[in-house]
Short mmCIF file of C-alpha atoms in Angstrom, two decimals:
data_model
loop_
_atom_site.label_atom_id
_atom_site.label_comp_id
_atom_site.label_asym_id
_atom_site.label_seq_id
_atom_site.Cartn_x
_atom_site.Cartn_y
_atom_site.Cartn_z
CA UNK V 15 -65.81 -86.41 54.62
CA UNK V 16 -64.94 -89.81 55.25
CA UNK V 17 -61.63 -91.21 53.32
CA UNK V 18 -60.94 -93.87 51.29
CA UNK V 19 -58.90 -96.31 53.70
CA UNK V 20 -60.42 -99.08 55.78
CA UNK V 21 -59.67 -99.37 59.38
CA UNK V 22 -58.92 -102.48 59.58
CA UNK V 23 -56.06 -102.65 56.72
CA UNK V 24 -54.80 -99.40 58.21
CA UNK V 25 -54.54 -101.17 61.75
CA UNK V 26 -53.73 -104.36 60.29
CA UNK V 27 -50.74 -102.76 58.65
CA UNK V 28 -49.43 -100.74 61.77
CA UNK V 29 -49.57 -104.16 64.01
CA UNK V 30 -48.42 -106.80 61.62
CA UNK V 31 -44.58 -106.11 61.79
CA UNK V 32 -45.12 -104.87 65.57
CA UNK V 33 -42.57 -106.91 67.18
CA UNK V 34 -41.62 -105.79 70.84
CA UNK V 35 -44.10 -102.86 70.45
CA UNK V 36 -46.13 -101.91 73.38
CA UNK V 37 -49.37 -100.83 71.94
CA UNK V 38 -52.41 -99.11 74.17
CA UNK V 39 -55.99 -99.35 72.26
CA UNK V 40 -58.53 -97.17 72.82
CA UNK V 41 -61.70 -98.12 73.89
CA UNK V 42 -64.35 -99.32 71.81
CA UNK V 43 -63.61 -99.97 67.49
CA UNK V 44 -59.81 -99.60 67.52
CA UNK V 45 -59.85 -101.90 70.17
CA UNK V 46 -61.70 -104.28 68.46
CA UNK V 47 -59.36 -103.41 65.47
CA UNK V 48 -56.31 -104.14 67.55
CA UNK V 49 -57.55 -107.21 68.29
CA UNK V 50 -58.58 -108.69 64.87
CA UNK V 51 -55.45 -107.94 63.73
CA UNK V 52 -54.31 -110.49 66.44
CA UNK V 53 -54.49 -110.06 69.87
CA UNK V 54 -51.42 -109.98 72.05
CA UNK V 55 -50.61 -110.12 75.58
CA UNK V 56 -48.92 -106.59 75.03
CA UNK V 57 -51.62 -104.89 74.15
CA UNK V 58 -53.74 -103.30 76.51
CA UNK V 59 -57.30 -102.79 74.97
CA UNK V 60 -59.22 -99.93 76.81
CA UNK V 61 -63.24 -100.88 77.75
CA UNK V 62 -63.52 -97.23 79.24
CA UNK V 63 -61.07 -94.77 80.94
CA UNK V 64 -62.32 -92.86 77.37
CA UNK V 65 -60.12 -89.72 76.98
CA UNK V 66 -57.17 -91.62 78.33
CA UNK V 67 -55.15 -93.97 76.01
CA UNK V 68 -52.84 -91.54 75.26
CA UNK V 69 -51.40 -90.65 78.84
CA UNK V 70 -51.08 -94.38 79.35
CA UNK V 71 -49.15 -94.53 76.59
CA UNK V 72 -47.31 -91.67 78.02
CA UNK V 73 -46.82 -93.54 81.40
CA UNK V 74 -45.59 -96.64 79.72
CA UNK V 75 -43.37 -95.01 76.99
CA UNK V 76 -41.76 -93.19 80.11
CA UNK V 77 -41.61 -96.48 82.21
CA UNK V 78 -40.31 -98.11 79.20
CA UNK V 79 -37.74 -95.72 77.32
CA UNK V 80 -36.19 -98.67 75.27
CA UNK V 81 -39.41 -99.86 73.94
CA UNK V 82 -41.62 -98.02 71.29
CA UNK V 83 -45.32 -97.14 72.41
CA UNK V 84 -47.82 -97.29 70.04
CA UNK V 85 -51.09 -95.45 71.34
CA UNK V 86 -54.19 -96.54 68.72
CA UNK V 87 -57.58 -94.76 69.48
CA UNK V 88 -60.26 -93.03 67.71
CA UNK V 89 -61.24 -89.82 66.99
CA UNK V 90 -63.98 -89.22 69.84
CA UNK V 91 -61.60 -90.89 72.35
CA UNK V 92 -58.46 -88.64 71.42
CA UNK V 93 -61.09 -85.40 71.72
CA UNK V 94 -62.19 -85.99 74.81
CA UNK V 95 -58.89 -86.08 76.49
CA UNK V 96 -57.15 -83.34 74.12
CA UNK V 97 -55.01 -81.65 77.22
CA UNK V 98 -53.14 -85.46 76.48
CA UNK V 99 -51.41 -83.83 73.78
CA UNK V 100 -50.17 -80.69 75.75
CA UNK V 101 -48.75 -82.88 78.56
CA UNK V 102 -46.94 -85.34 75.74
CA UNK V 103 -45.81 -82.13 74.07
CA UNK V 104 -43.77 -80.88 77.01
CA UNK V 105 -42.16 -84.63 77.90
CA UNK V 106 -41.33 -84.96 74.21
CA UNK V 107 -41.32 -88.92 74.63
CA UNK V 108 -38.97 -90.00 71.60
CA UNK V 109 -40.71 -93.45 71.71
CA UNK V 110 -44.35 -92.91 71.64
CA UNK V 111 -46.46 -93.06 68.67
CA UNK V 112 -50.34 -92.03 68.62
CA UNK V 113 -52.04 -92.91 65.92
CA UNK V 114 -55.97 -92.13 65.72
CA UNK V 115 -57.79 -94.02 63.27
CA UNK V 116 -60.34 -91.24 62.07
CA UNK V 117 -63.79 -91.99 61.28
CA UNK V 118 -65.31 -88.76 61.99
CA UNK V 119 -67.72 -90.40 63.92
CA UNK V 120 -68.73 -91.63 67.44
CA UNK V 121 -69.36 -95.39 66.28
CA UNK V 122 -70.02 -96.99 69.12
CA UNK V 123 -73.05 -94.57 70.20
CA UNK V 124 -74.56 -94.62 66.88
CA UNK V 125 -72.34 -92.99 64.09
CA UNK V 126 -72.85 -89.45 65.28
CA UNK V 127 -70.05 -86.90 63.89
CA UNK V 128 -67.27 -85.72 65.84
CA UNK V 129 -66.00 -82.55 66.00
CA UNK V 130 -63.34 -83.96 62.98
CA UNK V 131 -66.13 -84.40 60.74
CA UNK V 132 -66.30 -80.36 61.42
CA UNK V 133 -62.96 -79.85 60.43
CA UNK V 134 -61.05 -79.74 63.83
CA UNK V 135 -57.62 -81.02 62.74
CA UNK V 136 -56.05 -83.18 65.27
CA UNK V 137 -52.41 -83.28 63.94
CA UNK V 138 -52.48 -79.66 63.92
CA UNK V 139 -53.38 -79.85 67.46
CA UNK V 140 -50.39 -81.80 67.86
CA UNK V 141 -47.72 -80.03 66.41
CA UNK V 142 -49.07 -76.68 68.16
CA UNK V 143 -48.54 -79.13 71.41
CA UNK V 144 -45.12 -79.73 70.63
CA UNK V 145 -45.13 -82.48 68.94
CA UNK V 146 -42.26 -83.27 66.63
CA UNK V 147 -43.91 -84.79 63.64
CA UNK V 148 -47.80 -85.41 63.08
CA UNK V 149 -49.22 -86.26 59.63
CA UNK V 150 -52.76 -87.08 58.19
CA UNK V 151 -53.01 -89.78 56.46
CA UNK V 152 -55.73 -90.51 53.82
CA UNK V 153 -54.67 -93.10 50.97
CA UNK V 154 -53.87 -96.65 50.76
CA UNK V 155 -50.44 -96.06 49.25
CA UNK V 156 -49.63 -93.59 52.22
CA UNK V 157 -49.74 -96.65 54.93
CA UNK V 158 -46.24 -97.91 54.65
CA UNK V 159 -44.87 -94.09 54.90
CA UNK V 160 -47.38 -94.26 58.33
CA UNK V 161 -45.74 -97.72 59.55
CA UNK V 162 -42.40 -96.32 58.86
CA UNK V 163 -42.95 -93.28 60.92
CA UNK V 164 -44.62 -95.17 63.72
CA UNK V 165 -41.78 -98.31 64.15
CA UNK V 166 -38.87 -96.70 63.30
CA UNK V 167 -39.47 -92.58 63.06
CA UNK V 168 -38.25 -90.30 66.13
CA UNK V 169 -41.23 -88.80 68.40
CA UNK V 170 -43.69 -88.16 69.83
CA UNK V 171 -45.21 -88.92 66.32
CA UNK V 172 -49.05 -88.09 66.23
CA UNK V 173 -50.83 -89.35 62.75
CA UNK V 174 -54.28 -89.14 61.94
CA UNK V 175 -55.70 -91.89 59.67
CA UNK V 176 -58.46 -90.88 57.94
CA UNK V 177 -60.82 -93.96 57.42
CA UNK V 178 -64.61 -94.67 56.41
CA UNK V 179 -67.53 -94.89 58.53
CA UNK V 180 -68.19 -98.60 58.48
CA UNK V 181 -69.97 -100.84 61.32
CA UNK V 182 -67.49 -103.89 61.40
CA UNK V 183 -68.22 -107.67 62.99
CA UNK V 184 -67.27 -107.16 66.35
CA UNK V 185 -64.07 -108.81 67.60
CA UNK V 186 -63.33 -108.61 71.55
CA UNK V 187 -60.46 -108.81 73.25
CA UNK V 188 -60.78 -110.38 76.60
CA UNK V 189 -62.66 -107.92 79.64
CA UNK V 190 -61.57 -108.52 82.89
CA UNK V 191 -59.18 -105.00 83.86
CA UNK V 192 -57.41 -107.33 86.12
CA UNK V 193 -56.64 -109.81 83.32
CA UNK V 194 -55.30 -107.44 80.89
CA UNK V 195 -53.27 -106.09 83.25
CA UNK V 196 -51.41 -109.24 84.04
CA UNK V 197 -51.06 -110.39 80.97
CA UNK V 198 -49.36 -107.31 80.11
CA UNK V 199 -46.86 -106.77 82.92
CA UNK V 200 -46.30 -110.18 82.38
CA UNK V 201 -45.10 -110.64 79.12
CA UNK V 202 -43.33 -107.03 79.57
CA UNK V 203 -41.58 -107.75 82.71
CA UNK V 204 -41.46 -112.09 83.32
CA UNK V 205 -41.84 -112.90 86.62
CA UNK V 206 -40.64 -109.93 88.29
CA UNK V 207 -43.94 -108.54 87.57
CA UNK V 208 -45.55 -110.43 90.12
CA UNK V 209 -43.23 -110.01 92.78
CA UNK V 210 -43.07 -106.11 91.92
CA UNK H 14 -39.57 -80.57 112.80
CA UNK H 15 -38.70 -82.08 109.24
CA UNK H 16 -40.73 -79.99 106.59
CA UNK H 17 -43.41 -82.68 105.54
CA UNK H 18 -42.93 -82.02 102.12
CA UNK H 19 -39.01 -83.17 102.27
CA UNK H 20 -40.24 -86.38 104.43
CA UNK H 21 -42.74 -86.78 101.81
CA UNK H 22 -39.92 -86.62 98.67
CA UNK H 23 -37.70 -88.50 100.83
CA UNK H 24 -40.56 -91.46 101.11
CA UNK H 25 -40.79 -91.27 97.08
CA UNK H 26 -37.18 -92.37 97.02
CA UNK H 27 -37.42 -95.16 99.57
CA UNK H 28 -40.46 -96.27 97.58
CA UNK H 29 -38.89 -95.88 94.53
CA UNK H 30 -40.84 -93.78 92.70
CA UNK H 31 -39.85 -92.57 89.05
CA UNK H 32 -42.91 -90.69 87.56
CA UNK H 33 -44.57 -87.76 89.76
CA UNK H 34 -47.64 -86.51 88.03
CA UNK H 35 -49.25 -83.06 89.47
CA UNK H 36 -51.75 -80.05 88.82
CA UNK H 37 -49.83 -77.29 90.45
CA UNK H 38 -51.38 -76.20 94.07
CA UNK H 39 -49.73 -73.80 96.03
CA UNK H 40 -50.15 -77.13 99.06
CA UNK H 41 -47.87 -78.81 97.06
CA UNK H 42 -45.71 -76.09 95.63
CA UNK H 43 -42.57 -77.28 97.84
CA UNK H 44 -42.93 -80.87 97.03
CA UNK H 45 -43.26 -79.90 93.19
CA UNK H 46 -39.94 -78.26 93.75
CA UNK H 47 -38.13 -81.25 95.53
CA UNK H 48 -39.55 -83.60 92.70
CA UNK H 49 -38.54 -81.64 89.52
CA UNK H 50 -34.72 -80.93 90.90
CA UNK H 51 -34.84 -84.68 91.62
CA UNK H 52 -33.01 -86.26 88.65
CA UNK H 53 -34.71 -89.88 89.37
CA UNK H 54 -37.63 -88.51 88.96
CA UNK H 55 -39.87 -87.92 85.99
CA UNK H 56 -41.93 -84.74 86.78
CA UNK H 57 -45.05 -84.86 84.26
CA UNK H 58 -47.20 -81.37 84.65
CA UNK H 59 -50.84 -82.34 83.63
CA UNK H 60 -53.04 -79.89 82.21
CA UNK H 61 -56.04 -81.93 83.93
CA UNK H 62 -55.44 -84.32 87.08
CA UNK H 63 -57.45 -87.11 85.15
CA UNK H 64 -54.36 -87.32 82.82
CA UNK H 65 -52.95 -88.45 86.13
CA UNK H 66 -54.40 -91.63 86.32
CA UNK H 67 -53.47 -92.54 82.91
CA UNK H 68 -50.24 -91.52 83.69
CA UNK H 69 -49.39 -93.32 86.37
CA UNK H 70 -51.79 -96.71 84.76
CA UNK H 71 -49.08 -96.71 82.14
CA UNK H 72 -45.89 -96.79 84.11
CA UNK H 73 -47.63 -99.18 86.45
CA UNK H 74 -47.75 -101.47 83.23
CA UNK H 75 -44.39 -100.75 82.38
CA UNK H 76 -42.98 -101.67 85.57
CA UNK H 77 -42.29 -97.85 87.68
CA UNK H 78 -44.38 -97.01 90.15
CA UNK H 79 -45.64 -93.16 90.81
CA UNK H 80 -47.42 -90.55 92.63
CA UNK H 81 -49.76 -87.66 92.00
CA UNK H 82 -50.21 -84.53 93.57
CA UNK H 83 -53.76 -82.64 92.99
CA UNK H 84 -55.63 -80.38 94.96
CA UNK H 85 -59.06 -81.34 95.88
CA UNK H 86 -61.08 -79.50 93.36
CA UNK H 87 -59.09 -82.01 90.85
CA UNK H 88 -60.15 -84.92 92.80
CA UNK H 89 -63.90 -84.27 91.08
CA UNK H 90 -62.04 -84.54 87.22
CA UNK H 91 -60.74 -87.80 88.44
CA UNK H 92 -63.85 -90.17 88.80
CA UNK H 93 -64.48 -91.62 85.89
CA UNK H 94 -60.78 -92.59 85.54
CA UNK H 95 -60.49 -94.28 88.97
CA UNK H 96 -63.44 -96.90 87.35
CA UNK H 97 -60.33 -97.92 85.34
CA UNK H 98 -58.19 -98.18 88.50
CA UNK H 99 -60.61 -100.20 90.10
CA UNK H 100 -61.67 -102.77 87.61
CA UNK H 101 -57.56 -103.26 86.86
CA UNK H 102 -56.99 -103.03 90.06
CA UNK H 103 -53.76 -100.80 89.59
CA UNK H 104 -51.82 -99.38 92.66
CA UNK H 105 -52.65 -95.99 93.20
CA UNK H 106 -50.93 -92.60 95.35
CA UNK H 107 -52.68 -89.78 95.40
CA UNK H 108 -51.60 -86.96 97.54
CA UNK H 109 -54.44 -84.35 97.80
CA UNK H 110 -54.19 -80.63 99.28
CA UNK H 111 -57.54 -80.10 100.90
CA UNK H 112 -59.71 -77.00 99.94
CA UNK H 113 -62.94 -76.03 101.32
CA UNK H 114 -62.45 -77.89 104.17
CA UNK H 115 -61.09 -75.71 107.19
CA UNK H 116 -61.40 -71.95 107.68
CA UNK H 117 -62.29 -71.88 103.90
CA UNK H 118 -62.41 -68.35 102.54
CA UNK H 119 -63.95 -69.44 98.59
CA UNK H 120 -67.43 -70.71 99.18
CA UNK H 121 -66.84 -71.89 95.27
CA UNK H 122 -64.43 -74.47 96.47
CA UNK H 123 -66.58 -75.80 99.22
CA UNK H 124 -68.90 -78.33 97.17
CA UNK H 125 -65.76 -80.14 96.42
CA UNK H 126 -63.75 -80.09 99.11
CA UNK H 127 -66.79 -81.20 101.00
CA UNK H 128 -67.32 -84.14 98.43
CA UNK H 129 -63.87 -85.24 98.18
CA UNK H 130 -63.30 -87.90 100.79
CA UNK H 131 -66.96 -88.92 99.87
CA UNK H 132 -66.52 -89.67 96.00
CA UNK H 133 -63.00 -90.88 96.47
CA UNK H 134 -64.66 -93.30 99.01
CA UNK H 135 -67.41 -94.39 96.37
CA UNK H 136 -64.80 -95.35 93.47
CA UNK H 137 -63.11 -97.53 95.77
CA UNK H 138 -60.05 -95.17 96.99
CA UNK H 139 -58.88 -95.76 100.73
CA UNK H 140 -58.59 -92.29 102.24
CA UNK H 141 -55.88 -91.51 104.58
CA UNK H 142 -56.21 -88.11 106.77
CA UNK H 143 -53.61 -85.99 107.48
CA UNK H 144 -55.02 -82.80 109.30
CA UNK H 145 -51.45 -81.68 111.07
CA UNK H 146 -48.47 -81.31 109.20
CA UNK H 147 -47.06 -83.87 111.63
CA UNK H 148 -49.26 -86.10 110.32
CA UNK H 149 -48.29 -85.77 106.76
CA UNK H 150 -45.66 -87.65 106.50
CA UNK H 151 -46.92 -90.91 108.66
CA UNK H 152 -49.88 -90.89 106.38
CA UNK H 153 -47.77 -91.07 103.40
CA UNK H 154 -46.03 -93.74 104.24
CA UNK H 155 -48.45 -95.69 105.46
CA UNK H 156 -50.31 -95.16 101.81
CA UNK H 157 -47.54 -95.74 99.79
CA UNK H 158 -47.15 -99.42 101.36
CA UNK H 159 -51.06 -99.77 100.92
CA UNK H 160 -50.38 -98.62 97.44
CA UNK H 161 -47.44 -100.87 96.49
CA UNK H 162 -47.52 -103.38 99.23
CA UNK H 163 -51.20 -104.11 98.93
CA UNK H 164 -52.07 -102.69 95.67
CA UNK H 165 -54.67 -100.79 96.48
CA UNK H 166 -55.72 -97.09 95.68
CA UNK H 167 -55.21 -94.59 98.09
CA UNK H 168 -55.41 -90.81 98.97
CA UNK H 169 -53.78 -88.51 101.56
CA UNK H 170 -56.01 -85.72 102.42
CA UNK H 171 -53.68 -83.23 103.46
CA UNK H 172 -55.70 -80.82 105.23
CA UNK H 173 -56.39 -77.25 104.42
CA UNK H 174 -55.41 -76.67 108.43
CA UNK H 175 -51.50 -77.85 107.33
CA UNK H 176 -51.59 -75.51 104.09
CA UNK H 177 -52.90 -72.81 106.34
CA UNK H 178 -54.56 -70.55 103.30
CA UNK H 179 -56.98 -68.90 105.07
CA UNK H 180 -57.42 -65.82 102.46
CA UNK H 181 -56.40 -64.64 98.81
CA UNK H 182 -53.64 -62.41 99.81
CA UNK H 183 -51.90 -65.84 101.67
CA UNK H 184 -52.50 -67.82 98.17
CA UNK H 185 -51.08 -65.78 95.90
CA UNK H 186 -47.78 -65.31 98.42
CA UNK H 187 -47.78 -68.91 98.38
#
């Protein structure tokens, strides 16, 4: 069953106070999420590569050990690349944050349920990975506990926000791969980044 | 002759590499070694070579550069990830132990092996051979400046004739 939080506020709430965060979206609604919350050069929305967010979140929290990672993807995307959370769980990355915004659904495809809807309990998953804290999250009041945890908590945090199933207006982020990658390194590194 | 897996860790360092990402093969089981004793080094075991590309996207974006070492069976769990590689165009080493290539014993890794170079080719990988162990380490460095220097994905195919595996008993002494 679906809970009682909206996506949107959830995301909204986790990005608002971001600061320096380096945050990796998963493809498809928490991308679009990401960016209606505002998008920023340092995030790097996801149009495929599904299964993946979280090891480049991995990559970059390792690249980047001063900087917190914040990893925000869906359900489907986080099951399809669940081995993710074995390979975090043996680097034990104190600065990476995945947060899976849990509609129980494949809503991109046409709302089908995920193996969540059945029950499979991904911060469960993550703790048997190794990770040191993973939480589910499922009520309004619960979110600033959440943004605690994510900007300030030790980790690798996993949290899964329960949210409802709920086709939003579509807000893109830009497309071009090549683009977002700039933009990124960019910000992140200044100029070095093109001389890298 | 130099042992082309120490040439190989010794090209990491020149190139600066800080985050190693592999699927164990016995190929690459002396390499693995060099690179998890290496204290510059950030060893990441993946439990699928796919991760790999993530992997090494991410530190790309975060400014280190990196490698991954996969036999060639985990060259077919790759695909779909190098479409991300491609469109972002992010730099790229690969650094594949061959299988069902030469004097194969497994007909179960043939279909692979034999597809490797082929479906590397089609996502837009440039494919360096290596089919003598002096040839490794050449080949590596040549990739790694293709890689970093031209950013470009590439692949050393590190041929099954340099692993020499020729039956079950020789893998699992490996």
């Amino acid at each position: 069953m679906s809970g009682l939080l909206r996506r949107r506020d959830a995301v909204k709430a986790l990005l608002e106070k971001r600061a320096g965060v380096l945050v990796v979206a998963g493809l498809g609604s928490t991308a679009w999420d990401c960016t209606a919350a505002g998008d920023s050069p340092l995030t790097f929305p996801l149009w495929g590569a599904m299964g993946n967010a979280a090891m480049i979140g991995l990559g970059l929290a390792l690249a980047q050990p001063s900087r917190r990672v914040l990893v925000i993807t869906g359900d489907g995307e986080m099951l399809m690349g669940l081995g993710a959370l074995a390979t975090i769980g043996v680097q034990k990355p104190g600065n990476l944050a995945v947060v899976v915004i849990d509609n129980e659904r494949y809503g991109e495809t046409g709302m089908q349920a995920t193996h969540t809807a059945h029950g499979v309990d991904l911060a469960k998953v993550a703790l048997g990975c190794g990770f040191g804290s993973a939480m589910q999250v499922r009520e309004p009041e619960e979110l600033a506990a959440l943004c605690t945890a994510v900007h300030a908590g030790q980790g690798p945090l996993l949290a899964q926000v329960k949210v409802a199933a709920e086709k939003l207006p579509l807000v893109l982020p830009p497309r071009e791969g090549g683009l977002l990658k700039t933009r990124f390194r960019r910000a992140l590194l200044g100029e070095r980044a093109d001389l890298d | 002759m130099k042992d082309w897996a120490v040439a190989v860790h010794e090209n990491f360092k020149t190139l600066g590499v800080r985050v190693v990402g592999y699927v164990p093969d016995a190929g690459h089981k002396k390499l693995i070694e060099l690179c998890q004793t290496d204290a510059t080094l950030r060893s990441v075991v993946l439990s699928t070579e796919e991760e790999g590309i993530g992997l090494l996207a991410g530190a790309w974006l975060g400014g280190a550069r990196g490698a991954l070492l996969m036999q060639s069976s985990g060259v077919g769990n790759c695909i779909n990830a190098l479409g991300m590689v491609r469109e972002c165009r992010f730099p790229l080493l690969m650094l594949v132990t061959m299988r069902g290539e030469f004097g194969e014993f497994n007909p179960w890794q043939v279909p692979m092996g034999q597809a490797t170079p082929v479906v590397l080719a089609a996502m837009g990988v440039v494919v360096h051979q290596a089919a003598t162990a002096e040839e490794v380490a050449p080949a590596v460095n040549a990739a790694s400046q293709l890689a970093y220097g031209s950013y470009q994905a590439v692949a050393v195919l590190i041929s099954q004739g340099v692993i020499g595996i020729k039956s079950f008993q020789e893998q699992s002494d490996q």
